Coordinates of C-alpha atoms in Angstrom, one line a residue:
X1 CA -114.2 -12.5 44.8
X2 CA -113.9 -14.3 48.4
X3 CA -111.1 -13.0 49.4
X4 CA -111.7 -9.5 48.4
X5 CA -114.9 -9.6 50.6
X6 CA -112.8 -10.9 53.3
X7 CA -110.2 -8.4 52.8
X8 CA -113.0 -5.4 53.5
X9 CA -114.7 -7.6 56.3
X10 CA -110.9 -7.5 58.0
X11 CA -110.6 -4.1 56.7
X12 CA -113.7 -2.9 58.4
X13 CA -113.0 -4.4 61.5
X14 CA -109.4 -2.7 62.0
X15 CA -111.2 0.4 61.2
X16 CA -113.9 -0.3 64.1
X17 CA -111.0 -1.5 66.5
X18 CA -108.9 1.9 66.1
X19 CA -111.1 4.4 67.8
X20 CA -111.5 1.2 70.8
X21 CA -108.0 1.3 70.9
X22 CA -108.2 5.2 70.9
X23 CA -110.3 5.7 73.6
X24 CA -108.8 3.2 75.8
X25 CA -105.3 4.6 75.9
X26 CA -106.6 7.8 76.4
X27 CA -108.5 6.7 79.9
X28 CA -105.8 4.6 80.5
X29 CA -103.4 7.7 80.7
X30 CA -106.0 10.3 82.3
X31 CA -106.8 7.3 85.5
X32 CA -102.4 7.8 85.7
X33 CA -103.1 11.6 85.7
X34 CA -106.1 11.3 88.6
X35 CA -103.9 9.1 91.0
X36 CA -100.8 12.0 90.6
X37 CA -103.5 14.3 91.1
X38 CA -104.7 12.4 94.1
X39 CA -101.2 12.6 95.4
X40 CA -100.2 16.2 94.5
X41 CA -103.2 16.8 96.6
X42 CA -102.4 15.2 99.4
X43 CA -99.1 16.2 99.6
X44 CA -100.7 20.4 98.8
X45 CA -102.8 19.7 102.2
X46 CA -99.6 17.8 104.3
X47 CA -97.5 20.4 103.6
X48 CA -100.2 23.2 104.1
X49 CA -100.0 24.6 101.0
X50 CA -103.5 24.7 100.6
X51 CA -104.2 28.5 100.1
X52 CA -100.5 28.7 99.3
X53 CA -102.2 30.2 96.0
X54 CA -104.3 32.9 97.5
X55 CA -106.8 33.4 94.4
X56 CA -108.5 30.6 91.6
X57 CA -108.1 30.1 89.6
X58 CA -105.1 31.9 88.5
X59 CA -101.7 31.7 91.2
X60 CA -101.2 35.1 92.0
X61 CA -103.3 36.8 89.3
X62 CA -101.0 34.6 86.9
X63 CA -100.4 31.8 84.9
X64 CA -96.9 31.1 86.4
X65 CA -96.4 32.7 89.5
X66 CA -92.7 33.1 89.0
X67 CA -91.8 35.7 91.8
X68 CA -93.8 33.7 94.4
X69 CA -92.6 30.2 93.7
X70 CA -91.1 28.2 96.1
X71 CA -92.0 24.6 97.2
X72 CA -95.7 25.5 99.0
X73 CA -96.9 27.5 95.9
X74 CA -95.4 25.4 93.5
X75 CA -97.4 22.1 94.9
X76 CA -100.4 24.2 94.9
X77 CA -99.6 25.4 91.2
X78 CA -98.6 22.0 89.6
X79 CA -102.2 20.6 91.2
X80 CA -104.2 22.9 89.5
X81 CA -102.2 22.1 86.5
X82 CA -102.5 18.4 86.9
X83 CA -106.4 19.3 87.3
X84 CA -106.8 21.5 84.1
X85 CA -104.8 18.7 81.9
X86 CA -107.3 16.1 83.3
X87 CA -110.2 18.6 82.5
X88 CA -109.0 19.1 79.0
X89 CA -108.5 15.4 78.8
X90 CA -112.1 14.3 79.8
X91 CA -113.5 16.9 77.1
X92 CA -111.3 15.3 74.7
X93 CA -112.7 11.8 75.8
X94 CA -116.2 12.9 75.2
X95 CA -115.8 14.9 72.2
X96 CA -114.0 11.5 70.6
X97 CA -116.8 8.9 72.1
X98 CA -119.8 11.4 70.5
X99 CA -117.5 11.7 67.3
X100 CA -117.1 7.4 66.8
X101 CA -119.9 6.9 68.6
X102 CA -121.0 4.6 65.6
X103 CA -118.0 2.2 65.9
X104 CA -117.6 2.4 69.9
X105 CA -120.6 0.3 72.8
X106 CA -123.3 2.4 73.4
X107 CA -122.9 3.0 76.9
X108 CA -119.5 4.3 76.2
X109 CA -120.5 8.4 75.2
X110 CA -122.3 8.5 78.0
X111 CA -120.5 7.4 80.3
X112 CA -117.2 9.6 78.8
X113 CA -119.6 12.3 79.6
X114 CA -120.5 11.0 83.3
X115 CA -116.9 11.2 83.5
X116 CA -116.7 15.1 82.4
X117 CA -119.9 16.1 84.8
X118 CA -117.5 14.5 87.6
X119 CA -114.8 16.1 86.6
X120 CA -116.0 19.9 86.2
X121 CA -117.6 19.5 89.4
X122 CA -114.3 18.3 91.3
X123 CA -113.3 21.7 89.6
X124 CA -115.3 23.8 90.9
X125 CA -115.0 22.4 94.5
X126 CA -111.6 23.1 93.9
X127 CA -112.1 26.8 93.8
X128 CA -114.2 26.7 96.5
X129 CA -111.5 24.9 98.8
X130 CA -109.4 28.3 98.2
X131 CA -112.7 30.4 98.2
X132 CA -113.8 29.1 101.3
X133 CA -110.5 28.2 102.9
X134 CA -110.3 25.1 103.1
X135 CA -113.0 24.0 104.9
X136 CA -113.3 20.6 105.8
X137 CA -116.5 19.4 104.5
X138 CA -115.9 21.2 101.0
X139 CA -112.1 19.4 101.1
X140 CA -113.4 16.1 102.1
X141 CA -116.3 16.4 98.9
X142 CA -113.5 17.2 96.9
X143 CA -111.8 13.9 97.2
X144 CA -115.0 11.8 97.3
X145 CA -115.5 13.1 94.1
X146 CA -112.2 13.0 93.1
X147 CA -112.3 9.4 93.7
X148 CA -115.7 8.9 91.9
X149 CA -114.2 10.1 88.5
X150 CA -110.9 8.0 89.3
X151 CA -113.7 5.4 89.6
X152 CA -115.8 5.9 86.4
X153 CA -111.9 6.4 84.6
X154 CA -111.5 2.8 85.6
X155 CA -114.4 1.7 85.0
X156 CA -114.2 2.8 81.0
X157 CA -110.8 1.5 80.8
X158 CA -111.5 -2.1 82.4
X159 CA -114.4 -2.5 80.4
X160 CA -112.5 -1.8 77.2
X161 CA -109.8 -4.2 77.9
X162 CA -109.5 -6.8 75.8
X163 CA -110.5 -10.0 78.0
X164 CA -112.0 -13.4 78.1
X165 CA -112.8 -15.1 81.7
X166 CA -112.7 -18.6 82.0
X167 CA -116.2 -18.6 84.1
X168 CA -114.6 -19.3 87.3
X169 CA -114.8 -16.2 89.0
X170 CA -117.9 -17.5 91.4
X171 CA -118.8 -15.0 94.2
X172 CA -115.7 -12.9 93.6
X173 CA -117.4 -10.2 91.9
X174 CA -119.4 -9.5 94.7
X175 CA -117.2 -9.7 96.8
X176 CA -114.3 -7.3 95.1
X177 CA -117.3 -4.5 95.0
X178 CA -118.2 -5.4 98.5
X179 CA -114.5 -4.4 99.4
X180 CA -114.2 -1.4 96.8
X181 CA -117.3 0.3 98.3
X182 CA -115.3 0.2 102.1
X183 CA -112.0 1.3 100.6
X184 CA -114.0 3.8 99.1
X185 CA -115.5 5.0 102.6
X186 CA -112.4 4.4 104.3
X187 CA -110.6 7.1 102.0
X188 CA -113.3 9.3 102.8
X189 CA -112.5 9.3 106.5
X190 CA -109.2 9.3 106.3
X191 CA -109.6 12.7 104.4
X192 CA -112.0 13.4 107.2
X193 CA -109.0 13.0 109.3
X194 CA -106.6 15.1 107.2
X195 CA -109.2 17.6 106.5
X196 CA -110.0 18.3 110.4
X197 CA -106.3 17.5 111.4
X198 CA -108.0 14.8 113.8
X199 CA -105.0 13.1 114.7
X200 CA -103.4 16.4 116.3
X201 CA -106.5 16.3 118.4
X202 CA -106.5 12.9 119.5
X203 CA -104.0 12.8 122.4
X204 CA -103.8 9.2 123.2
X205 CA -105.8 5.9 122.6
X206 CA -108.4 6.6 125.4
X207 CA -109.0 10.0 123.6
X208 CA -109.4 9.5 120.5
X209 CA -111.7 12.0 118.8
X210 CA -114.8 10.4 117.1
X211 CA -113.3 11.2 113.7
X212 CA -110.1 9.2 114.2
X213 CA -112.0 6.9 116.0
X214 CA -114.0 6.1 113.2
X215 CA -111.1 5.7 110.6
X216 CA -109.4 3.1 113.4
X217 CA -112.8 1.0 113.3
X218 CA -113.1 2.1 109.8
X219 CA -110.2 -0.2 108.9
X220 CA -111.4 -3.6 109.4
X221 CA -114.2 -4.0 106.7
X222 CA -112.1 -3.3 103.9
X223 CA -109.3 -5.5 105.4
X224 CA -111.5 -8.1 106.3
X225 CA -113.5 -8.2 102.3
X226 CA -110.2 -7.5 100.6
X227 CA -107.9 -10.6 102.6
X228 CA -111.3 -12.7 101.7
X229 CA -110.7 -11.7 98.5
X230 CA -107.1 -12.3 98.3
X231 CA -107.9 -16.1 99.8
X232 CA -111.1 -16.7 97.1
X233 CA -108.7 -16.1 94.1
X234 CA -105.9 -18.3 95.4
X235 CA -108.4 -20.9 95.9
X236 CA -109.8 -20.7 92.4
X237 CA -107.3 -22.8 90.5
X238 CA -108.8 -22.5 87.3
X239 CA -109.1 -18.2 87.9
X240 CA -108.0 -16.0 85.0
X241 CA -104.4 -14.8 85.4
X242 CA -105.0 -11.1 85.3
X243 CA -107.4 -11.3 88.0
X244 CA -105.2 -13.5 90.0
X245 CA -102.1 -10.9 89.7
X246 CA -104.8 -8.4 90.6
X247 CA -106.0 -10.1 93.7
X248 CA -102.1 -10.6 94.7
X249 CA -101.9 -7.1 94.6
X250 CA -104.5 -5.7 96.3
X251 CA -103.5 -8.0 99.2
X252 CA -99.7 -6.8 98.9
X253 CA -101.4 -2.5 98.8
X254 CA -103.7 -3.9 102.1
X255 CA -100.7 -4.7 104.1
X256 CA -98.4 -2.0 103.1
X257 CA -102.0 0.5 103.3
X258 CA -101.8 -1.0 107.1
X259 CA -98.1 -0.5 107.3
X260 CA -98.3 3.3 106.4
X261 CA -101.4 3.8 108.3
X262 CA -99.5 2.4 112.0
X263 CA -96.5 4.5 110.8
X264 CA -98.4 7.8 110.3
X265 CA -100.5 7.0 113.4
X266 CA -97.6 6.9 115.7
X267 CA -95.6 9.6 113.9
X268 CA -98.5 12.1 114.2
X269 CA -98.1 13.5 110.6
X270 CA -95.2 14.5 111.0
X271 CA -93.5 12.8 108.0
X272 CA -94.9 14.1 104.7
X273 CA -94.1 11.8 102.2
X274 CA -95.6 8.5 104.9
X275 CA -98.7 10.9 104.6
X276 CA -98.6 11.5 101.0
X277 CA -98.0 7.2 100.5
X278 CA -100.5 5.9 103.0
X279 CA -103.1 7.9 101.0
X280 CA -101.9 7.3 97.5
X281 CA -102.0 3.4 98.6
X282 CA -105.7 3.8 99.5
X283 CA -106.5 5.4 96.4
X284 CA -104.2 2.5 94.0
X285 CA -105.6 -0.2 96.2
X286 CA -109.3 1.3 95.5
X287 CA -108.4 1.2 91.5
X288 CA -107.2 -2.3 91.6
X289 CA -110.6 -3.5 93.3
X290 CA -112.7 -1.3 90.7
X291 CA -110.8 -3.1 87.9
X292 CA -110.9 -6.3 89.4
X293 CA -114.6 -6.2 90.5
X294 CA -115.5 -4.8 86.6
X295 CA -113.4 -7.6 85.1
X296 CA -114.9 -10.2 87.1
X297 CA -118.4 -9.0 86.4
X298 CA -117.4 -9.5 83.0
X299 CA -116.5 -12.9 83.4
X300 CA -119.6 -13.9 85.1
X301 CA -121.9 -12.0 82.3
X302 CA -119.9 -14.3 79.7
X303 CA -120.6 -17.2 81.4
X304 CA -124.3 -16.7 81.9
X305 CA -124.3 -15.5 78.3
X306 CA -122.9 -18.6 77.3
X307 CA -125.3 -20.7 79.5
X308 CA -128.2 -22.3 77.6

């Protein structure tokens, strides 16, 4: 009799565990899609393939714009496919964290559908960067909010991660959001700068334009809170091992961020695939300290949980 109650207890658990599991390799996969997305786009603007589609959403009045294709149009066409995947994605997220709403957290349907709001407005500002063509402040709200659903993707998927801290974590939590939040406005000038092409503007250092200027100044919170972050973990013998590889590597994406940033700078946009990098970095190294910061805070909740 014992053992067939513990056989449904175990039975019953597996069965709560499986939509978990579900869920989380689902986010997992669409925060993979968002950074290629992320990427495509940068590489759409770089290579001024913006309006290489000249209508939205369709490509030509098509699906597959065939006849047109070449490298411009096809960039332009494989983002907005990227886009509609993730789209489709995100509805499937919700539609599954409503549907086992009963064996998944609480917070977890609604933040699926935080998720979705994000996403259907990043695609409407898509449209409206072909519709308007392409102006700056409607690009620049594009990725912001690109990179606020990358964010809540993240957040979902480090939450749902099987972990246990080993309540060491001190001020590090506060101090990977700290950094996150200027990453975060960092990106958003450095599509300021892409968006306004202020670096073709800015003729030499005593001329900088105020846009560039500010991404120059722009750089030293986040290098400053993420290289604090970098020395706090190493000094934390007793830290958790995922968040010490995590702190390793968003000190290895700060320098090569900072690397592809000088190289850029002083090659004027004129190399693509630098362009495309130093702002796929920014968005990877802004992931690592949202997972981070969310793991931490985890940690610390645990610890005060289990504080009488």
């Amino acid at each position: 009799m014992a053992h067939s109650v513990l056989d449904r207890n175990a039975a019953l658990a597996r069965s709560n565990t499986r939509p978990r599991d579900r869920i989380r390799r689902l986010v997992w996969k669409i925060a993979i899609a968002t950074l290629l997305l992320m990427a495509v786009g940068s590489a759409t603007r770089v290579m001024n393939a913006g309006l290489a589609c000249p209508d939205w959403p369709l490509c030509y009045g098509q699906l597959v714009p065939t006849e047109q294709m070449n490298l411009q149009v096809f960039l332009e066409w494989f983002h907005r496919l990227d886009a509609a995947a993730i789209g489709l994605s995100a509805i499937a997220l919700t539609a599954l964290s409503w549907w086992d709403r009963r064996s998944l957290p609480g917070w977890l349907p609604w933040a699926s559908t935080l998720a979705l709001g994000a996403i259907v407005f990043q695609g409407l500002l898509g449209g409206l960067t072909v519709t308007e063509l392409l102006r700056f402040d409607i690009v620049t709200a594009h990725l912001a909010t690109a990179l606020i659903f990358f964010t809540i993707v993240l957040v979902i998927g480090a939450v749902l991660l099987p972990y246990e801290g080993t309540g060491t974590v001190g001020k590090l939590p506060w101090v990977g959001l700290t950094s996150s939040i200027f990453v975060y406005l960092q990106s958003l000038l450095g599509g300021l700068v892409g968006s306004q092409w202020a670096l073709h503007q800015c003729f030499g250092y005593q001329q900088l334009c105020s846009v560039m200027n500010a991404h120059l100044a722009g750089v030293v919170p986040p290098t400053l809170t993420t290289a604090t972050l970098v020395v706090l973990a190493w000094r934390t013998p007793a830290l958790h091992g995922t968040l010490r590889r995590l702190a390793k590597f968003s000190g290895f994406l700060l320098l090569l961020q900072i690397g592809l940033g000088i190289a850029t700078f002083y090659l004027h946009l004129q190399v693509e695939p630098l362009t495309v990098a130093h702002q796929a970095t920014g968005a990877t190294l802004l992931g690592t300290l949202v997972v981070f910061t969310v793991l931490a805070l985890r940690d610390r909740a645990a610890t005060l949980a289990s504080t009488p």
